[in-house]
Coordinates of C-alpha atoms and ligand atoms in Angstrom, one line a residue:
X12 CA 109.4 -226.9 -33.2
X13 CA 108.9 -223.6 -32.3
X14 CA 105.9 -223.6 -33.5
X15 CA 104.2 -226.2 -31.6
X16 CA 106.1 -225.3 -28.2
X17 CA 103.9 -221.9 -28.6
X18 CA 100.9 -223.5 -29.9
X19 CA 101.4 -225.6 -26.4
X20 CA 101.3 -222.4 -24.1
X21 CA 97.4 -222.0 -25.3
X22 CA 97.9 -219.4 -27.2
X23 CA 95.1 -219.8 -29.4
X24 CA 93.4 -219.5 -32.3
X25 CA 94.4 -216.3 -33.6
X26 CA 97.6 -217.1 -33.2
X27 CA 97.7 -220.2 -34.7
X28 CA 96.9 -218.4 -37.9
X29 CA 99.4 -216.2 -37.6
X30 CA 101.4 -218.9 -37.2
X31 CA 100.6 -220.5 -40.2
X32 CA 100.7 -216.9 -42.1
X33 CA 104.3 -217.2 -41.6
X34 CA 103.6 -214.3 -38.7
X35 CA 107.2 -213.0 -36.6
X36 CA 108.0 -214.1 -33.5
X37 CA 107.4 -210.7 -32.4
X38 CA 103.9 -210.7 -33.2
X39 CA 103.6 -213.4 -31.8
X40 CA 104.5 -212.0 -28.5
X41 CA 101.6 -209.4 -29.2
X42 CA 99.0 -212.0 -28.8
X43 CA 96.3 -211.8 -26.6
X44 CA 97.8 -214.7 -23.4
X45 CA 95.8 -215.7 -20.1
X46 CA 98.5 -216.8 -17.9
X47 CA 97.3 -219.2 -15.3
X48 CA 97.8 -219.4 -11.9
X49 CA 97.1 -221.0 -9.0
X50 CA 97.2 -221.1 -5.5
X51 CA 96.0 -224.4 -2.7
X52 CA 93.9 -221.0 -0.5
X53 CA 90.8 -219.7 -1.4
X54 CA 89.7 -216.5 -2.9
X55 CA 89.6 -214.1 0.0
X56 CA 93.5 -215.2 1.4
X57 CA 95.9 -212.6 1.0
X58 CA 98.4 -214.6 -1.0
X59 CA 95.6 -214.9 -4.0
X60 CA 93.7 -211.3 -3.8
X61 CA 97.7 -210.1 -4.7
X62 CA 97.8 -212.0 -7.1
X63 CA 94.3 -211.1 -8.3
X64 CA 95.0 -207.7 -8.1
X65 CA 98.0 -208.0 -10.2
X66 CA 96.2 -209.6 -13.0
X67 CA 94.6 -207.1 -12.7
X68 CA 97.1 -204.5 -13.0
X69 CA 99.5 -207.3 -16.6
X70 CA 95.2 -206.1 -18.3
X71 CA 95.6 -202.9 -17.9
X72 CA 99.1 -202.3 -18.3
X73 CA 99.1 -204.6 -21.5
X74 CA 95.4 -203.6 -22.8
X75 CA 93.9 -206.4 -22.1
X76 CA 96.1 -208.1 -24.1
X77 CA 98.4 -210.1 -20.8
X78 CA 95.5 -211.4 -17.8
X79 CA 95.8 -214.4 -15.5
X80 CA 92.9 -216.7 -14.7
X81 CA 93.6 -217.8 -10.9
X82 CA 93.1 -221.5 -10.8
X83 CA 92.5 -220.9 -5.8
X84 CA 91.8 -223.3 -3.4
X85 CA 93.8 -226.5 -4.6
X86 CA 92.0 -226.2 -8.1
X87 CA 94.9 -227.6 -10.0
X88 CA 96.5 -230.0 -6.6
X89 CA 98.9 -229.6 -3.8
X90 CA 102.6 -226.7 -3.9
X91 CA 103.8 -230.3 -5.2
X92 CA 101.3 -230.8 -8.4
X93 CA 100.9 -227.4 -8.5
X94 CA 105.6 -226.6 -9.0
X95 CA 105.1 -229.9 -11.6
X96 CA 102.3 -228.7 -13.7
X97 CA 104.5 -225.4 -13.8
X98 CA 108.0 -226.2 -14.8
X99 CA 106.3 -227.9 -17.9
X100 CA 104.5 -225.4 -18.4
X101 CA 100.8 -225.8 -17.8
X102 CA 99.9 -223.2 -15.4
X103 CA 102.6 -219.9 -15.2
X104 CA 102.2 -218.6 -11.7
X105 CA 102.5 -220.8 -8.5
X106 CA 102.6 -219.3 -6.0
X107 CA 103.4 -222.2 -2.8
X108 CA 106.0 -221.8 0.0
X109 CA 109.7 -222.0 -0.1
X110 CA 109.4 -225.6 2.4
X111 CA 108.4 -227.6 -0.1
X112 CA 111.1 -225.9 -2.7
X113 CA 114.0 -226.4 -0.5
X114 CA 113.9 -230.1 -1.6
X115 CA 114.4 -228.6 -6.0
X116 CA 116.8 -225.7 -5.4
X117 CA 118.8 -226.7 -1.8
X118 CA 119.5 -222.5 -1.1
X119 CA 116.2 -221.8 -0.1
X120 CA 116.2 -224.7 2.6
X121 CA 118.3 -221.8 4.7
X122 CA 114.7 -220.0 5.1
X123 CA 113.6 -223.5 5.9
X124 CA 115.3 -223.7 9.0
X125 CA 113.8 -223.6 13.1
X126 CA 114.8 -220.2 14.2
X127 CA 116.2 -218.9 11.2
X128 CA 115.2 -215.5 11.5
X129 CA 114.1 -213.5 14.7
X130 CA 111.0 -212.7 13.9
X131 CA 108.8 -211.8 10.9
X132 CA 110.3 -208.2 10.3
X133 CA 113.5 -209.2 10.5
X134 CA 111.9 -211.9 7.1
X135 CA 110.7 -209.5 5.8
X136 CA 113.7 -207.0 5.5
X137 CA 116.1 -210.3 4.8
X138 CA 113.4 -210.3 1.3
X139 CA 112.9 -207.0 0.6
X140 CA 116.4 -206.4 1.1
X141 CA 120.1 -208.2 -1.7
X142 CA 119.7 -211.4 0.1
X143 CA 115.3 -211.5 -1.6
X144 CA 117.1 -210.6 -4.6
X145 CA 119.7 -213.5 -4.7
X146 CA 117.7 -216.5 -3.5
X147 CA 115.2 -215.5 -6.3
X148 CA 118.1 -214.8 -8.4
X149 CA 119.1 -218.3 -6.9
X150 CA 116.1 -220.1 -8.1
X151 CA 115.4 -219.1 -12.0
X152 CA 119.8 -219.8 -12.6
X153 CA 119.1 -223.4 -11.4
X154 CA 118.5 -225.8 -13.7
X155 CA 116.0 -228.1 -12.5
X156 CA 113.9 -225.3 -10.9
X157 CA 112.6 -225.0 -14.8
X158 CA 111.1 -222.0 -13.3
X159 CA 111.1 -217.7 -12.4
X160 CA 111.6 -217.3 -8.9
X161 CA 108.9 -213.8 -9.1
X162 CA 108.6 -212.3 -5.9
X163 CA 108.6 -212.9 -1.9
X164 CA 104.4 -213.1 0.3
X165 CA 104.6 -212.8 3.6
X166 CA 103.3 -215.7 5.8
X167 CA 103.6 -214.9 9.7
X168 CA 105.6 -217.8 11.8
X169 CA 103.9 -221.8 11.6
X170 CA 103.0 -221.9 15.4
X171 CA 101.7 -225.8 16.4
X172 CA 98.0 -227.3 16.4
X173 CA 96.4 -230.5 17.4
X174 CA 93.0 -231.9 19.1
X175 CA 94.9 -233.9 21.9
X176 CA 95.7 -231.1 24.5
X177 CA 96.2 -228.2 24.9
X178 CA 100.9 -227.6 24.3
X179 CA 102.0 -225.5 27.5
X180 CA 105.3 -226.4 26.9
X181 CA 107.6 -228.6 25.6
X182 CA 106.9 -231.5 27.0
X183 CA 103.1 -231.9 26.0
X184 CA 104.5 -232.4 22.5
X185 CA 105.7 -235.5 22.8
X186 CA 104.7 -238.0 20.8
X187 CA 102.1 -236.0 19.1
X188 CA 101.3 -237.2 14.8
X189 CA 102.2 -233.4 13.5
X190 CA 101.8 -232.8 10.2
X191 CA 104.4 -231.2 8.5
X192 CA 105.3 -229.7 4.3
X193 CA 107.5 -232.3 2.1
X194 CA 110.8 -232.0 2.9
X195 CA 113.4 -233.3 5.6
X196 CA 114.5 -230.1 7.5
X197 CA 110.5 -230.2 8.7
X198 CA 110.1 -233.7 9.7
X199 CA 113.7 -233.2 11.5
X200 CA 112.6 -230.6 13.6
X201 CA 109.1 -231.7 14.3
X202 CA 111.4 -235.2 15.8
X203 CA 113.7 -233.1 17.3
X204 CA 111.0 -230.6 19.0
X205 CA 109.8 -234.3 20.9
X206 CA 106.8 -234.8 18.8
X207 CA 106.2 -237.5 15.8
X208 CA 106.5 -234.8 11.8
X209 CA 104.6 -236.6 9.3
X210 CA 104.8 -235.4 6.1
X211 CA 102.1 -234.5 4.1
X212 CA 100.4 -232.7 1.9
X213 CA 98.0 -229.6 2.6
X214 CA 94.8 -231.1 0.9
X215 CA 94.7 -233.9 2.6
X216 CA 96.1 -232.5 5.7
X217 CA 92.4 -231.4 6.8
X218 CA 90.3 -235.3 6.5
X219 CA 93.7 -236.3 8.2
X220 CA 92.9 -234.0 11.4
X221 CA 89.5 -235.4 10.3
X222 CA 90.4 -238.9 11.2
X223 CA 92.6 -238.6 13.3
X224 CA 95.1 -239.8 10.3
X225 CA 97.6 -237.3 12.3
X226 CA 97.1 -235.9 15.6
X227 CA 98.4 -232.2 14.6
X228 CA 99.8 -229.1 12.7
X229 CA 102.3 -226.4 12.1
X230 CA 100.7 -223.1 10.5
X231 CA 100.3 -219.2 11.6
X232 CA 97.1 -217.8 11.7
X233 CA 95.1 -217.3 8.4
X234 CA 96.2 -221.3 7.5
X235 CA 94.5 -222.8 10.7
X236 CA 91.3 -220.4 10.5
X237 CA 90.9 -220.6 6.1
X238 CA 91.5 -223.8 6.0
X239 CA 88.7 -224.0 8.6
X240 CA 91.3 -226.4 10.7
X241 CA 91.0 -225.1 13.8
X242 CA 87.2 -227.2 13.4
X243 CA 89.3 -230.0 13.6
X244 CA 91.7 -229.6 16.0
X245 CA 91.1 -226.6 18.9
X246 CA 94.5 -226.3 20.6
X247 CA 96.5 -223.4 19.4
X248 CA 100.4 -223.3 20.4
X249 CA 102.1 -219.5 19.5
X250 CA 105.7 -221.9 19.3
X251 CA 106.5 -220.0 16.2
X252 CA 109.1 -222.4 15.1
X253 CA 109.3 -221.6 11.3
X254 CA 109.1 -218.2 9.5
X255 CA 108.2 -219.6 6.1
X256 CA 108.3 -217.1 3.4
X257 CA 106.1 -217.4 0.0
X258 CA 107.0 -217.7 -2.7
X259 CA 105.2 -216.2 -6.5
X260 CA 107.5 -218.6 -9.2
X261 CA 106.8 -218.6 -13.0
X262 CA 106.9 -221.6 -16.0
X263 CA 110.4 -220.7 -17.0
X264 CA 109.2 -223.0 -19.8
X265 CA 106.8 -220.3 -20.7
X266 CA 108.9 -216.6 -19.6
X267 CA 111.0 -217.7 -22.7
X268 CA 109.4 -217.1 -25.0
X269 CA 107.8 -214.4 -23.9
X270 CA 109.1 -210.5 -25.4
X271 CA 111.8 -208.7 -22.5
X272 CA 109.1 -206.0 -22.6
X273 CA 106.8 -208.3 -21.0
X274 CA 108.9 -210.5 -19.0
X275 CA 110.1 -206.4 -17.4
X276 CA 106.2 -205.5 -16.8
X277 CA 105.2 -209.1 -15.1
X278 CA 108.4 -208.3 -13.8
X279 CA 107.6 -204.9 -12.0
X280 CA 104.4 -206.4 -11.0
X281 CA 105.1 -208.9 -9.2
X282 CA 107.5 -206.5 -6.9
X283 CA 104.3 -204.7 -6.9
X284 CA 102.6 -207.4 -4.8
X285 CA 105.2 -208.0 -2.5
X286 CA 104.8 -205.0 -0.6
X287 CA 100.5 -205.4 -1.9
X288 CA 100.3 -208.7 -0.2
X289 CA 101.7 -207.3 2.9
X290 CA 99.5 -205.2 4.4
X291 CA 96.8 -207.7 3.5
X292 CA 98.3 -210.2 5.1
X293 CA 97.9 -208.4 8.4
X294 CA 94.8 -207.1 7.9
X295 CA 93.8 -210.6 6.9
X296 CA 96.8 -211.8 10.0
X297 CA 94.6 -210.0 12.9
X298 CA 90.9 -211.0 11.7
X299 CA 92.1 -214.5 11.7
X300 CA 93.9 -214.1 15.2
X301 CA 90.2 -213.2 16.6
X302 CA 87.8 -215.3 13.7
X303 CA 89.7 -218.0 16.3
X304 CA 89.1 -216.5 19.6
X305 CA 86.0 -215.8 19.1
X306 CA 85.1 -219.6 17.5
X307 CA 86.4 -220.6 20.8
X308 CA 90.0 -221.7 20.3
X309 CA 92.6 -222.1 23.5
X310 CA 95.6 -219.9 22.3
X311 CA 98.6 -220.5 24.1
X312 CA 101.8 -218.3 24.5
X313 CA 104.8 -219.5 24.9
X314 CA 106.1 -217.2 27.8
X315 CA 109.9 -217.0 26.5
X316 CA 111.6 -218.9 28.5
X317 CA 109.8 -221.8 27.1
X318 CA 110.1 -221.1 23.7
X319 CA 113.5 -220.5 24.1
X320 CA 113.5 -224.8 24.1
X321 CA 112.1 -225.3 21.5
X322 CA 114.9 -223.3 19.8
X323 CA 117.0 -225.5 22.1
X324 CA 115.7 -229.0 21.3
X325 CA 116.1 -227.6 17.4
X326 CA 120.1 -227.6 18.2
X327 CA 120.8 -231.3 15.8
X328 CA 118.5 -230.1 12.6
X329 CA 121.2 -227.0 13.0
X330 CA 124.1 -229.4 13.4
X331 CA 122.8 -232.0 10.9
X332 CA 122.0 -229.2 7.7
X333 CA 123.3 -226.0 8.9
X334 CA 126.8 -226.4 8.0
X335 CA 126.7 -225.5 4.1
X336 CA 124.4 -222.5 4.8
X337 CA 126.6 -220.7 7.4
X338 CA 127.4 -217.9 5.8
X339 CA 124.6 -216.4 4.8
X340 CA 123.5 -216.9 7.9
X341 CA 125.4 -214.9 9.6
X342 CA 123.9 -212.0 7.1
X343 CA 120.3 -213.1 7.3
X344 CA 121.6 -212.5 10.9
X345 CA 123.8 -209.6 10.3
X346 CA 120.4 -208.1 8.8
X347 CA 118.7 -205.0 11.6
Ligands
BDP1311 C1 100.4 -222.4 4.1 C2 101.2 -221.6 2.4 C3 100.8 -222.4 2.2 C4 101.8 -223.9 1.8 C5 100.7 -224.0 3.7 C6 101.1 -226.3 4.2 O1 100.3 -220.4 2.6 O2 101.9 -222.8 0.9 O3 100.8 -225.4 1.0 O4 101.3 -224.1 4.2 O5 101.3 -226.5 5.3 O6 101.0 -221.0 5.3 O7 101.4 -227.2 3.1

């Protein structure tokens, strides 16, 4: 049983021979392992580059025994598929948004609530502090996740873009078909703001925008720019209705077969990646904004009075989902 599972992780021929020769489990743990990682974004995107850099650190610290092979650009499918593959151990690292994790571990949904964070620095303070650690621990402890939560990453704030017209007020959003990530909270949020929320994978989105299956979507500037969505949806309105961190998860099936030392090393370099990614993020966000403006995109800022209307509009979402997170929300709000 152990043998078959170990082989399933892809430890290779040398490991298989060592096992056949009766090598013990700790000796097995010393075998070379290539850990597969995946991301929807391409090389050059902050989350991808942070994981690649983390892999280099692992290699250096283990003399090449542990390394990371990155499969970027949705090569292994959208985030739903990535999660499923990590759960069965077909890959080890998945860098995903907290959005699609909410339906699996409900507590995480507190980060998916509209306007739950005051701003991006507030979100970063929360994920860097005890609440962030607790939420990772909850993800890891949850029997249905089959994942280990390693660290958070910054994904800025999400704002609405569309191909039809400049959205300057909440009324302009009325009736527009807007793609949201696969989580009922997001569809409800868009509907509450007056749009028509449609759940869809990120991997389907460019085509859906291009063919008019949806009128728009919502995302942070780097995703809007890097995914080339700005080429097919030219109006970008800074609604900043969702500030959702990214999360780096590890397959529990693989984790349970690693030595305590390797687990500790993998955790340590991931924690470091959380801070390193943030630097890359800040640079990329500024660059993406400059690029889309240069491409002629109309970037519409929301006056505070208008933003308040968006905040007020999502009250039904808070009424529907908020009660169960009330204590946590209080603690989040208390973070300064
Ligand atoms: C991006 C996230 C990515 C999500 C994507 C989406 O980095 O993880 O898959 O949004 O909208 O900002 O699906």
